[in-house]
PDB file of C-alpha atoms in Angstrom:
ATOM      1  CA  MET A   1       0.000   0.000   0.000  1.00  0.00           C
ATOM      2  CA  ARG A   2       1.324   3.420  -0.913  1.00  0.00           C
ATOM      3  CA  ARG A   3       1.770   6.163   1.606  1.00  0.00           C
ATOM      4  CA  GLN A   4      -0.986   8.763   1.604  1.00  0.00           C
ATOM      5  CA  LEU A   5       0.120  12.216   0.528  1.00  0.00           C
ATOM      6  CA  LEU A   6       0.238  14.866   3.224  1.00  0.00           C
ATOM      7  CA  PRO A   7       0.047  18.654   3.112  1.00  0.00           C
ATOM      8  CA  ARG A   8       3.852  18.875   3.397  1.00  0.00           C
ATOM      9  CA  ASP A   9       4.086  16.826   0.164  1.00  0.00           C
ATOM     10  CA  LEU A  10       2.253  19.750  -1.442  1.00  0.00           C
ATOM     11  CA  GLY A  11       4.555  22.303   0.159  1.00  0.00           C
ATOM     12  CA  PHE A  12       2.595  23.489   3.190  1.00  0.00           C
ATOM     13  CA  ASP A  13       1.485  22.469   6.680  1.00  0.00           C
ATOM     14  CA  VAL A  14      -2.007  22.649   8.137  1.00  0.00           C
ATOM     15  CA  LEU A  15      -1.557  25.057  11.008  1.00  0.00           C
ATOM     16  CA  PRO A  16      -3.885  25.443  13.999  1.00  0.00           C
ATOM     17  CA  ARG A  17      -6.864  27.718  13.233  1.00  0.00           C
ATOM     18  CA  ASP A  18      -5.177  28.843   9.963  1.00  0.00           C
ATOM     19  CA  GLU A  19      -7.814  29.419   7.301  1.00  0.00           C
ATOM     20  CA  PRO A  20      -5.505  29.498   4.243  1.00  0.00           C
ATOM     21  CA  SER A  21      -3.904  26.152   5.070  1.00  0.00           C
ATOM     22  CA  LEU A  22      -7.252  24.598   6.003  1.00  0.00           C
ATOM     23  CA  PHE A  23      -8.818  25.569   2.679  1.00  0.00           C
ATOM     24  CA  LYS A  24      -5.783  24.361   0.705  1.00  0.00           C
ATOM     25  CA  TRP A  25      -6.011  21.003   2.485  1.00  0.00           C
ATOM     26  CA  PHE A  26      -9.782  20.843   1.984  1.00  0.00           C
ATOM     27  CA  LEU A  27      -9.285  21.420  -1.739  1.00  0.00           C
ATOM     28  CA  ALA A  28      -6.548  18.765  -1.863  1.00  0.00           C
ATOM     29  CA  SER A  29      -8.697  16.320   0.131  1.00  0.00           C
ATOM     30  CA  PHE A  30     -11.591  16.932  -2.241  1.00  0.00           C
ATOM     31  CA  LEU A  31      -9.384  16.036  -5.214  1.00  0.00           C
ATOM     32  CA  PHE A  32      -7.739  13.063  -3.455  1.00  0.00           C
ATOM     33  CA  GLY A  33     -11.158  11.707  -2.463  1.00  0.00           C
ATOM     34  CA  ASN A  34     -12.154  10.886  -6.044  1.00  0.00           C
ATOM     35  CA  ARG A  35     -11.222   7.716  -7.897  1.00  0.00           C
ATOM     36  CA  ILE A  36      -8.125   9.159  -9.485  1.00  0.00           C
ATOM     37  CA  SER A  37      -4.427   8.672  -8.791  1.00  0.00           C
ATOM     38  CA  GLN A  38      -2.766  10.645  -6.008  1.00  0.00           C
ATOM     39  CA  GLU A  39      -0.229  11.939  -8.522  1.00  0.00           C
ATOM     40  CA  ILE A  40      -2.918  13.364 -10.807  1.00  0.00           C
ATOM     41  CA  ALA A  41      -4.849  14.809  -7.854  1.00  0.00           C
ATOM     42  CA  ALA A  42      -1.663  16.417  -6.478  1.00  0.00           C
ATOM     43  CA  GLY A  43      -0.720  17.762  -9.906  1.00  0.00           C
ATOM     44  CA  THR A  44      -4.186  19.206 -10.370  1.00  0.00           C
ATOM     45  CA  TRP A  45      -4.042  20.807  -6.923  1.00  0.00           C
ATOM     46  CA  ARG A  46      -0.715  22.431  -7.884  1.00  0.00           C
ATOM     47  CA  VAL A  47      -2.181  23.790 -11.126  1.00  0.00           C
ATOM     48  CA  LEU A  48      -5.240  25.167  -9.295  1.00  0.00           C
ATOM     49  CA  VAL A  49      -3.368  26.695  -6.355  1.00  0.00           C
ATOM     50  CA  GLU A  50       0.169  27.438  -7.512  1.00  0.00           C
ATOM     51  CA  VAL A  51      -0.264  28.129 -11.231  1.00  0.00           C
ATOM     52  CA  HIS A  52      -3.698  29.787 -11.228  1.00  0.00           C
ATOM     53  CA  GLY A  53      -3.823  31.111  -7.635  1.00  0.00           C
ATOM     54  CA  ARG A  54      -7.248  29.580  -6.895  1.00  0.00           C
ATOM     55  CA  ASP A  55      -6.425  29.161  -3.212  1.00  0.00           C
ATOM     56  CA  THR A  56      -9.568  30.614  -1.611  1.00  0.00           C
ATOM     57  CA  PRO A  57     -13.269  29.958  -2.149  1.00  0.00           C
ATOM     58  CA  ALA A  58     -13.681  33.467  -3.605  1.00  0.00           C
ATOM     59  CA  ARG A  59     -10.828  33.037  -6.090  1.00  0.00           C
ATOM     60  CA  LEU A  60     -12.109  29.628  -7.116  1.00  0.00           C
ATOM     61  CA  CYS A  61     -15.641  30.982  -7.585  1.00  0.00           C
ATOM     62  CA  GLU A  62     -14.284  33.658  -9.928  1.00  0.00           C
ATOM     63  CA  CYS A  63     -13.695  30.911 -12.521  1.00  0.00           C
ATOM     64  CA  THR A  64     -16.367  30.139 -15.062  1.00  0.00           C
ATOM     65  CA  HIS A  65     -17.309  26.500 -15.407  1.00  0.00           C
ATOM     66  CA  ALA A  66     -15.369  26.292 -18.686  1.00  0.00           C
ATOM     67  CA  GLN A  67     -12.265  27.863 -17.108  1.00  0.00           C
ATOM     68  CA  LEU A  68     -12.387  25.463 -14.184  1.00  0.00           C
ATOM     69  CA  VAL A  69     -12.784  22.455 -16.506  1.00  0.00           C
ATOM     70  CA  ARG A  70      -9.756  23.679 -18.475  1.00  0.00           C
ATOM     71  CA  ILE A  71      -7.685  24.145 -15.301  1.00  0.00           C
ATOM     72  CA  LEU A  72      -8.633  20.662 -14.056  1.00  0.00           C
ATOM     73  CA  GLY A  73      -7.626  19.272 -17.444  1.00  0.00           C
ATOM     74  CA  GLU A  74      -4.260  21.042 -17.234  1.00  0.00           C
ATOM     75  CA  GLY A  75      -3.591  19.051 -14.082  1.00  0.00           C
ATOM     76  CA  GLY A  76      -4.524  15.809 -15.786  1.00  0.00           C
ATOM     77  CA  TYR A  77      -7.872  15.563 -13.979  1.00  0.00           C
ATOM     78  CA  ARG A  78      -9.787  14.749 -17.153  1.00  0.00           C
ATOM     79  CA  ARG A  79     -11.980  11.796 -16.311  1.00  0.00           C
ATOM     80  CA  TYR A  80     -14.156  13.747 -13.864  1.00  0.00           C
ATOM     81  CA  ASP A  81     -13.421  17.312 -14.966  1.00  0.00           C
ATOM     82  CA  GLU A  82     -17.002  18.403 -15.749  1.00  0.00           C
ATOM     83  CA  SER A  83     -18.594  16.964 -12.606  1.00  0.00           C
ATOM     84  CA  THR A  84     -15.658  18.007 -10.421  1.00  0.00           C
ATOM     85  CA  ALA A  85     -15.843  21.566 -11.738  1.00  0.00           C
ATOM     86  CA  THR A  86     -19.551  21.697 -10.919  1.00  0.00           C
ATOM     87  CA  ARG A  87     -19.036  20.305  -7.412  1.00  0.00           C
ATOM     88  CA  LEU A  88     -16.103  22.648  -6.701  1.00  0.00           C
ATOM     89  CA  GLN A  89     -18.135  25.662  -7.759  1.00  0.00           C
ATOM     90  CA  ARG A  90     -21.071  24.616  -5.563  1.00  0.00           C
ATOM     91  CA  LEU A  91     -18.742  23.904  -2.650  1.00  0.00           C
ATOM     92  CA  CYS A  92     -17.116  27.329  -2.872  1.00  0.00           C
ATOM     93  CA  ARG A  93     -20.446  29.094  -3.345  1.00  0.00           C
ATOM     94  CA  THR A  94     -21.833  27.361  -0.233  1.00  0.00           C
ATOM     95  CA  LEU A  95     -18.720  28.267   1.765  1.00  0.00           C
ATOM     96  CA  LEU A  96     -19.106  31.903   0.689  1.00  0.00           C
ATOM     97  CA  ASP A  97     -22.874  32.115   1.174  1.00  0.00           C
ATOM     98  CA  ASP A  98     -23.269  30.096   4.381  1.00  0.00           C
ATOM     99  CA  TYR A  99     -19.900  30.234   6.179  1.00  0.00           C
ATOM    100  CA  GLU A 100     -18.274  33.574   5.256  1.00  0.00           C
ATOM    101  CA  GLY A 101     -15.996  31.694   2.832  1.00  0.00           C
ATOM    102  CA  ARG A 102     -14.249  29.926   5.702  1.00  0.00           C
ATOM    103  CA  ILE A 103     -13.665  26.358   6.825  1.00  0.00           C
ATOM    104  CA  LEU A 104     -13.437  27.764  10.352  1.00  0.00           C
ATOM    105  CA  GLY A 105     -16.848  29.334   9.710  1.00  0.00           C
ATOM    106  CA  ILE A 106     -18.251  25.810   9.443  1.00  0.00           C
ATOM    107  CA  ALA A 107     -16.603  24.902  12.759  1.00  0.00           C
ATOM    108  CA  GLU A 108     -17.995  28.018  14.452  1.00  0.00           C
ATOM    109  CA  VAL A 109     -21.544  27.262  13.328  1.00  0.00           C
ATOM    110  CA  ALA A 110     -21.180  23.552  14.084  1.00  0.00           C
ATOM    111  CA  GLY A 111     -19.718  23.872  17.569  1.00  0.00           C
ATOM    112  CA  THR A 112     -18.669  20.214  17.839  1.00  0.00           C
ATOM    113  CA  ARG A 113     -16.385  18.012  15.792  1.00  0.00           C
ATOM    114  CA  GLU A 114     -19.280  15.645  15.047  1.00  0.00           C
ATOM    115  CA  GLU A 115     -21.496  18.444  13.737  1.00  0.00           C
ATOM    116  CA  PHE A 116     -18.550  19.867  11.758  1.00  0.00           C
ATOM    117  CA  GLU A 117     -18.058  16.504  10.060  1.00  0.00           C
ATOM    118  CA  ARG A 118     -21.786  16.172   9.370  1.00  0.00           C
ATOM    119  CA  ARG A 119     -21.821  19.596   7.724  1.00  0.00           C
ATOM    120  CA  LEU A 120     -18.786  18.721   5.589  1.00  0.00           C
ATOM    121  CA  LEU A 121     -20.567  15.596   4.369  1.00  0.00           C
ATOM    122  CA  GLU A 122     -23.446  17.802   3.172  1.00  0.00           C
ATOM    123  CA  PHE A 123     -21.185  19.214   0.447  1.00  0.00           C
ATOM    124  CA  ARG A 124     -21.821  17.386  -2.806  1.00  0.00           C
ATOM    125  CA  GLY A 125     -18.706  15.411  -3.644  1.00  0.00           C
ATOM    126  CA  VAL A 126     -17.552  15.121  -0.031  1.00  0.00           C
ATOM    127  CA  GLY A 127     -18.012  11.574   1.141  1.00  0.00           C
ATOM    128  CA  PRO A 128     -16.452   9.432   3.857  1.00  0.00           C
ATOM    129  CA  VAL A 129     -13.116   9.093   2.011  1.00  0.00           C
ATOM    130  CA  THR A 130     -12.703  12.834   1.473  1.00  0.00           C
ATOM    131  CA  LEU A 131     -13.795  13.514   5.051  1.00  0.00           C
ATOM    132  CA  ALA A 132     -11.267  11.024   6.457  1.00  0.00           C
ATOM    133  CA  ILE A 133      -8.432  12.487   4.376  1.00  0.00           C
ATOM    134  CA  PHE A 134      -9.318  16.031   5.424  1.00  0.00           C
ATOM    135  CA  MET A 135      -9.892  15.340   9.117  1.00  0.00           C
ATOM    136  CA  ARG A 136      -6.650  13.383   9.480  1.00  0.00           C
ATOM    137  CA  GLU A 137      -4.770  16.709   9.304  1.00  0.00           C
ATOM    138  CA  ALA A 138      -7.495  19.296   9.857  1.00  0.00           C
ATOM    139  CA  GLY A 139      -9.192  17.780  12.906  1.00  0.00           C
ATOM    140  CA  PRO A 140      -6.374  18.743  15.301  1.00  0.00           C
ATOM    141  CA  ALA A 141      -5.921  22.115  13.546  1.00  0.00           C
ATOM    142  CA  VAL A 142      -9.598  22.993  14.037  1.00  0.00           C
ATOM    143  CA  PHE A 143     -10.463  21.276  17.312  1.00  0.00           C
ATOM    144  CA  GLY A 144      -7.097  20.645  18.971  1.00  0.00           C
ATOM    145  CA  PRO A 145      -5.414  17.299  19.603  1.00  0.00           C
ATOM    146  CA  ALA A 146      -7.745  14.354  20.196  1.00  0.00           C
TER     147      ALA A 146
END
């Protein structure tokens, strides 16, 4: 079994209560959670974040659907590019509309880790695999060590 990629493999750490690193990891977890290779997911994350600067919900929402599909394709994320683009746009729009564009906004509304996880699972495209990947690093950063 291969080692799971971590934030440091992408060039950053998830820091306690740090919104930029939490969103970057959420975006990476979202990509890693699909049935696609880690290498392609990591490459696509790099194209989104490092090449195109789409490192916040607002910046990601500035993309049209066609632009986002093109960016995903640049990263090699072709098999699910249309559906992934749609889900990413909805995810970012919900973050902006319901949680002030912040992962920590979800935590503040939720109050508990369990409610936070339940709310994350409400995002289309976030299932148990994506949640587990995200919470492995983000859980302690949002709620402190277990």
